[in-house]
Amino acid sequence: PGTHKFDQLPHQDTHAASNLLSRGQEIQVEVNEADAVDIELQPGQMSLHHVKIVHGSEANPSPITRMGFAIRYIPTYVRQVGPRTSAVLVRGVDEYQHFDGEPRPAGPFDPAAIQAQQEAVTRVNAILYDGVA
């Protein structure tokens, strides 16, 4: 409890196949398991948490793939460190233009929107894996 109040903790890349994160990142600090709070989810349930909460889980024993989904709401004055990426403006006016705007899909499975999403993923992956051995 309270780990969301810390500065960003140091991480190491493990590239573990059982880890959902892009490089299998794990924090490099000792965790007092006595302070941890177990939250057991039932099949089909999900958890929501602050991006800085120290969290983790055991490997998924189910044949159904576990998924991770991240949404980050940021003010328009925030900018990407490193190469430019894209974002969706959810409200207001972007006076800063630090991100390329994502196109609004013309409809379900819009080919242009799918192409734009694939290009966005490619740009983000280049940033996530930059300098990774």
PDB file of C-alpha atoms in Angstrom:
ATOM      1  CA  PRO A   1       0.000   0.000   0.000  1.00  0.00           C
ATOM      2  CA  GLY A   2       1.137   3.526  -0.805  1.00  0.00           C
ATOM      3  CA  THR A   3       3.682   2.642  -3.496  1.00  0.00           C
ATOM      4  CA  HIS A   4       1.948   5.009  -5.935  1.00  0.00           C
ATOM      5  CA  LYS A   5       3.397   7.871  -3.856  1.00  0.00           C
ATOM      6  CA  PHE A   6       7.022   6.873  -4.622  1.00  0.00           C
ATOM      7  CA  ASP A   7       9.143   8.277  -7.425  1.00  0.00           C
ATOM      8  CA  GLN A   8       9.521   5.873 -10.327  1.00  0.00           C
ATOM      9  CA  LEU A   9      11.374   2.803  -9.056  1.00  0.00           C
ATOM     10  CA  PRO A  10      14.375   1.314 -10.889  1.00  0.00           C
ATOM     11  CA  HIS A  11      13.555  -1.585 -13.207  1.00  0.00           C
ATOM     12  CA  GLN A  12      15.506  -4.341 -14.896  1.00  0.00           C
ATOM     13  CA  ASP A  13      14.674  -6.081 -18.174  1.00  0.00           C
ATOM     14  CA  THR A  14      14.186  -9.843 -17.856  1.00  0.00           C
ATOM     15  CA  HIS A  15      12.672 -10.586 -21.289  1.00  0.00           C
ATOM     16  CA  ALA A  16      10.824 -13.410 -19.505  1.00  0.00           C
ATOM     17  CA  ALA A  17       8.247 -15.088 -21.749  1.00  0.00           C
ATOM     18  CA  SER A  18       5.846 -15.278 -18.794  1.00  0.00           C
ATOM     19  CA  ASN A  19       5.939 -11.475 -18.296  1.00  0.00           C
ATOM     20  CA  LEU A  20       3.365  -9.385 -20.211  1.00  0.00           C
ATOM     21  CA  LEU A  21       5.477  -6.216 -20.232  1.00  0.00           C
ATOM     22  CA  SER A  22       7.356  -5.190 -23.370  1.00  0.00           C
ATOM     23  CA  ARG A  23      10.775  -6.197 -22.023  1.00  0.00           C
ATOM     24  CA  GLY A  24       9.677  -8.301 -19.052  1.00  0.00           C
ATOM     25  CA  GLN A  25      10.473  -5.431 -16.691  1.00  0.00           C
ATOM     26  CA  GLU A  26      10.658  -6.042 -12.941  1.00  0.00           C
ATOM     27  CA  ILE A  27      11.372  -3.557 -10.160  1.00  0.00           C
ATOM     28  CA  GLN A  28      14.838  -3.700  -8.567  1.00  0.00           C
ATOM     29  CA  VAL A  29      13.794  -3.133  -4.967  1.00  0.00           C
ATOM     30  CA  GLU A  30      13.080  -5.446  -2.082  1.00  0.00           C
ATOM     31  CA  VAL A  31       9.366  -5.873  -1.479  1.00  0.00           C
ATOM     32  CA  ASN A  32       8.183  -6.695   2.018  1.00  0.00           C
ATOM     33  CA  GLU A  33       5.613  -9.382   1.248  1.00  0.00           C
ATOM     34  CA  ALA A  34       4.056  -8.823   4.700  1.00  0.00           C
ATOM     35  CA  ASP A  35       2.947  -5.380   3.478  1.00  0.00           C
ATOM     36  CA  ALA A  36       1.489  -6.730   0.233  1.00  0.00           C
ATOM     37  CA  VAL A  37      -2.259  -6.979  -0.287  1.00  0.00           C
ATOM     38  CA  ASP A  38      -3.491 -10.065  -2.141  1.00  0.00           C
ATOM     39  CA  ILE A  39      -6.371  -9.447  -4.508  1.00  0.00           C
ATOM     40  CA  GLU A  40      -7.591 -12.655  -6.095  1.00  0.00           C
ATOM     41  CA  LEU A  41      -9.565 -12.198  -9.278  1.00  0.00           C
ATOM     42  CA  GLN A  42     -12.055 -14.660 -10.647  1.00  0.00           C
ATOM     43  CA  PRO A  43     -11.954 -15.675 -14.328  1.00  0.00           C
ATOM     44  CA  GLY A  44     -13.259 -12.806 -16.431  1.00  0.00           C
ATOM     45  CA  GLN A  45     -12.509 -10.147 -13.803  1.00  0.00           C
ATOM     46  CA  MET A  46     -10.009  -7.313 -14.195  1.00  0.00           C
ATOM     47  CA  SER A  47      -8.090  -4.960 -11.957  1.00  0.00           C
ATOM     48  CA  LEU A  48      -7.470  -1.239 -12.337  1.00  0.00           C
ATOM     49  CA  HIS A  49      -4.584   0.463 -10.613  1.00  0.00           C
ATOM     50  CA  HIS A  50      -2.392   3.566 -10.607  1.00  0.00           C
ATOM     51  CA  VAL A  51       0.557   3.309 -13.001  1.00  0.00           C
ATOM     52  CA  LYS A  52       3.047   3.556 -10.100  1.00  0.00           C
ATOM     53  CA  ILE A  53       1.478   0.872  -7.871  1.00  0.00           C
ATOM     54  CA  VAL A  54       3.944  -1.968  -7.299  1.00  0.00           C
ATOM     55  CA  HIS A  55       1.964  -4.937  -8.573  1.00  0.00           C
ATOM     56  CA  GLY A  56       2.448  -8.376 -10.013  1.00  0.00           C
ATOM     57  CA  SER A  57       0.978 -11.817 -10.356  1.00  0.00           C
ATOM     58  CA  GLU A  58       1.931 -15.425 -10.713  1.00  0.00           C
ATOM     59  CA  ALA A  59       2.046 -17.023 -14.154  1.00  0.00           C
ATOM     60  CA  ASN A  60      -1.313 -17.602 -15.813  1.00  0.00           C
ATOM     61  CA  PRO A  61      -2.226 -21.317 -15.440  1.00  0.00           C
ATOM     62  CA  SER A  62      -5.217 -20.956 -17.783  1.00  0.00           C
ATOM     63  CA  PRO A  63      -5.144 -21.829 -21.489  1.00  0.00           C
ATOM     64  CA  ILE A  64      -6.841 -18.444 -22.058  1.00  0.00           C
ATOM     65  CA  THR A  65      -4.365 -15.644 -22.769  1.00  0.00           C
ATOM     66  CA  ARG A  66      -4.029 -12.997 -20.067  1.00  0.00           C
ATOM     67  CA  MET A  67      -4.204  -9.461 -21.400  1.00  0.00           C
ATOM     68  CA  GLY A  68      -2.822  -6.165 -20.200  1.00  0.00           C
ATOM     69  CA  PHE A  69      -4.438  -2.888 -21.255  1.00  0.00           C
ATOM     70  CA  ALA A  70      -2.997   0.528 -20.448  1.00  0.00           C
ATOM     71  CA  ILE A  71      -4.752   3.875 -20.783  1.00  0.00           C
ATOM     72  CA  ARG A  72      -2.916   7.048 -19.872  1.00  0.00           C
ATOM     73  CA  TYR A  73      -4.738  10.363 -19.668  1.00  0.00           C
ATOM     74  CA  ILE A  74      -2.287  13.251 -19.797  1.00  0.00           C
ATOM     75  CA  PRO A  75      -2.655  17.028 -20.110  1.00  0.00           C
ATOM     76  CA  THR A  76      -1.715  18.472 -23.499  1.00  0.00           C
ATOM     77  CA  TYR A  77       1.376  20.251 -22.118  1.00  0.00           C
ATOM     78  CA  VAL A  78       3.035  16.856 -21.482  1.00  0.00           C
ATOM     79  CA  ARG A  79       5.506  15.782 -24.160  1.00  0.00           C
ATOM     80  CA  GLN A  80       7.148  12.501 -25.082  1.00  0.00           C
ATOM     81  CA  VAL A  81      10.791  12.106 -24.086  1.00  0.00           C
ATOM     82  CA  GLY A  82      12.504  10.956 -27.263  1.00  0.00           C
ATOM     83  CA  PRO A  83      10.979  10.554 -30.707  1.00  0.00           C
ATOM     84  CA  ARG A  84       7.531  11.953 -31.448  1.00  0.00           C
ATOM     85  CA  THR A  85       4.518   9.657 -31.029  1.00  0.00           C
ATOM     86  CA  SER A  86       0.768  10.007 -31.423  1.00  0.00           C
ATOM     87  CA  ALA A  87      -2.176  10.414 -29.063  1.00  0.00           C
ATOM     88  CA  VAL A  88      -5.946  10.835 -29.080  1.00  0.00           C
ATOM     89  CA  LEU A  89      -7.309  14.131 -27.804  1.00  0.00           C
ATOM     90  CA  VAL A  90     -10.293  13.184 -25.630  1.00  0.00           C
ATOM     91  CA  ARG A  91     -11.444  16.700 -24.763  1.00  0.00           C
ATOM     92  CA  GLY A  92     -10.494  20.340 -25.028  1.00  0.00           C
ATOM     93  CA  VAL A  93      -8.018  21.950 -27.393  1.00  0.00           C
ATOM     94  CA  ASP A  94      -4.406  20.898 -27.880  1.00  0.00           C
ATOM     95  CA  GLU A  95      -2.493  24.181 -27.854  1.00  0.00           C
ATOM     96  CA  TYR A  96       0.905  22.491 -27.521  1.00  0.00           C
ATOM     97  CA  GLN A  97       0.907  19.953 -30.399  1.00  0.00           C
ATOM     98  CA  HIS A  98       3.469  17.681 -28.707  1.00  0.00           C
ATOM     99  CA  PHE A  99       1.859  14.577 -30.235  1.00  0.00           C
ATOM    100  CA  ASP A 100       0.591  13.694 -33.692  1.00  0.00           C
ATOM    101  CA  GLY A 101      -3.181  13.333 -33.651  1.00  0.00           C
ATOM    102  CA  GLU A 102      -4.674   9.902 -34.234  1.00  0.00           C
ATOM    103  CA  PRO A 103      -7.259   9.839 -37.047  1.00  0.00           C
ATOM    104  CA  ARG A 104     -10.895   9.276 -36.150  1.00  0.00           C
ATOM    105  CA  PRO A 105     -12.020   5.952 -37.698  1.00  0.00           C
ATOM    106  CA  ALA A 106     -14.611   6.296 -40.463  1.00  0.00           C
ATOM    107  CA  GLY A 107     -16.279   3.154 -39.098  1.00  0.00           C
ATOM    108  CA  PRO A 108     -15.591  -0.274 -37.612  1.00  0.00           C
ATOM    109  CA  PHE A 109     -12.374  -1.809 -38.947  1.00  0.00           C
ATOM    110  CA  ASP A 110     -11.640   1.285 -41.052  1.00  0.00           C
ATOM    111  CA  PRO A 111      -8.529   0.349 -43.107  1.00  0.00           C
ATOM    112  CA  ALA A 112      -6.979   3.826 -42.757  1.00  0.00           C
ATOM    113  CA  ALA A 113      -7.433   3.769 -38.972  1.00  0.00           C
ATOM    114  CA  ILE A 114      -6.001   0.248 -38.750  1.00  0.00           C
ATOM    115  CA  GLN A 115      -2.970   1.370 -40.780  1.00  0.00           C
ATOM    116  CA  ALA A 116      -2.512   4.427 -38.545  1.00  0.00           C
ATOM    117  CA  GLN A 117      -2.713   2.240 -35.430  1.00  0.00           C
ATOM    118  CA  GLN A 118      -0.105  -0.170 -36.818  1.00  0.00           C
ATOM    119  CA  GLU A 119       2.215   2.758 -37.573  1.00  0.00           C
ATOM    120  CA  ALA A 120       1.684   4.146 -34.058  1.00  0.00           C
ATOM    121  CA  VAL A 121       2.551   0.763 -32.517  1.00  0.00           C
ATOM    122  CA  THR A 122       5.701   0.583 -34.643  1.00  0.00           C
ATOM    123  CA  ARG A 123       6.802   4.046 -33.425  1.00  0.00           C
ATOM    124  CA  VAL A 124       6.108   3.224 -29.768  1.00  0.00           C
ATOM    125  CA  ASN A 125       7.870  -0.149 -30.005  1.00  0.00           C
ATOM    126  CA  ALA A 126      10.946   1.566 -31.461  1.00  0.00           C
ATOM    127  CA  ILE A 127      11.013   3.762 -28.342  1.00  0.00           C
ATOM    128  CA  LEU A 128      10.322   0.889 -25.922  1.00  0.00           C
ATOM    129  CA  TYR A 129      13.060  -1.305 -27.386  1.00  0.00           C
ATOM    130  CA  ASP A 130      15.652   1.427 -28.060  1.00  0.00           C
ATOM    131  CA  GLY A 131      18.994   0.343 -26.630  1.00  0.00           C
ATOM    132  CA  VAL A 132      17.727  -3.103 -25.619  1.00  0.00           C
ATOM    133  CA  ALA A 133      20.216  -5.900 -26.170  1.00  0.00           C
TER     134      ALA A 133
END
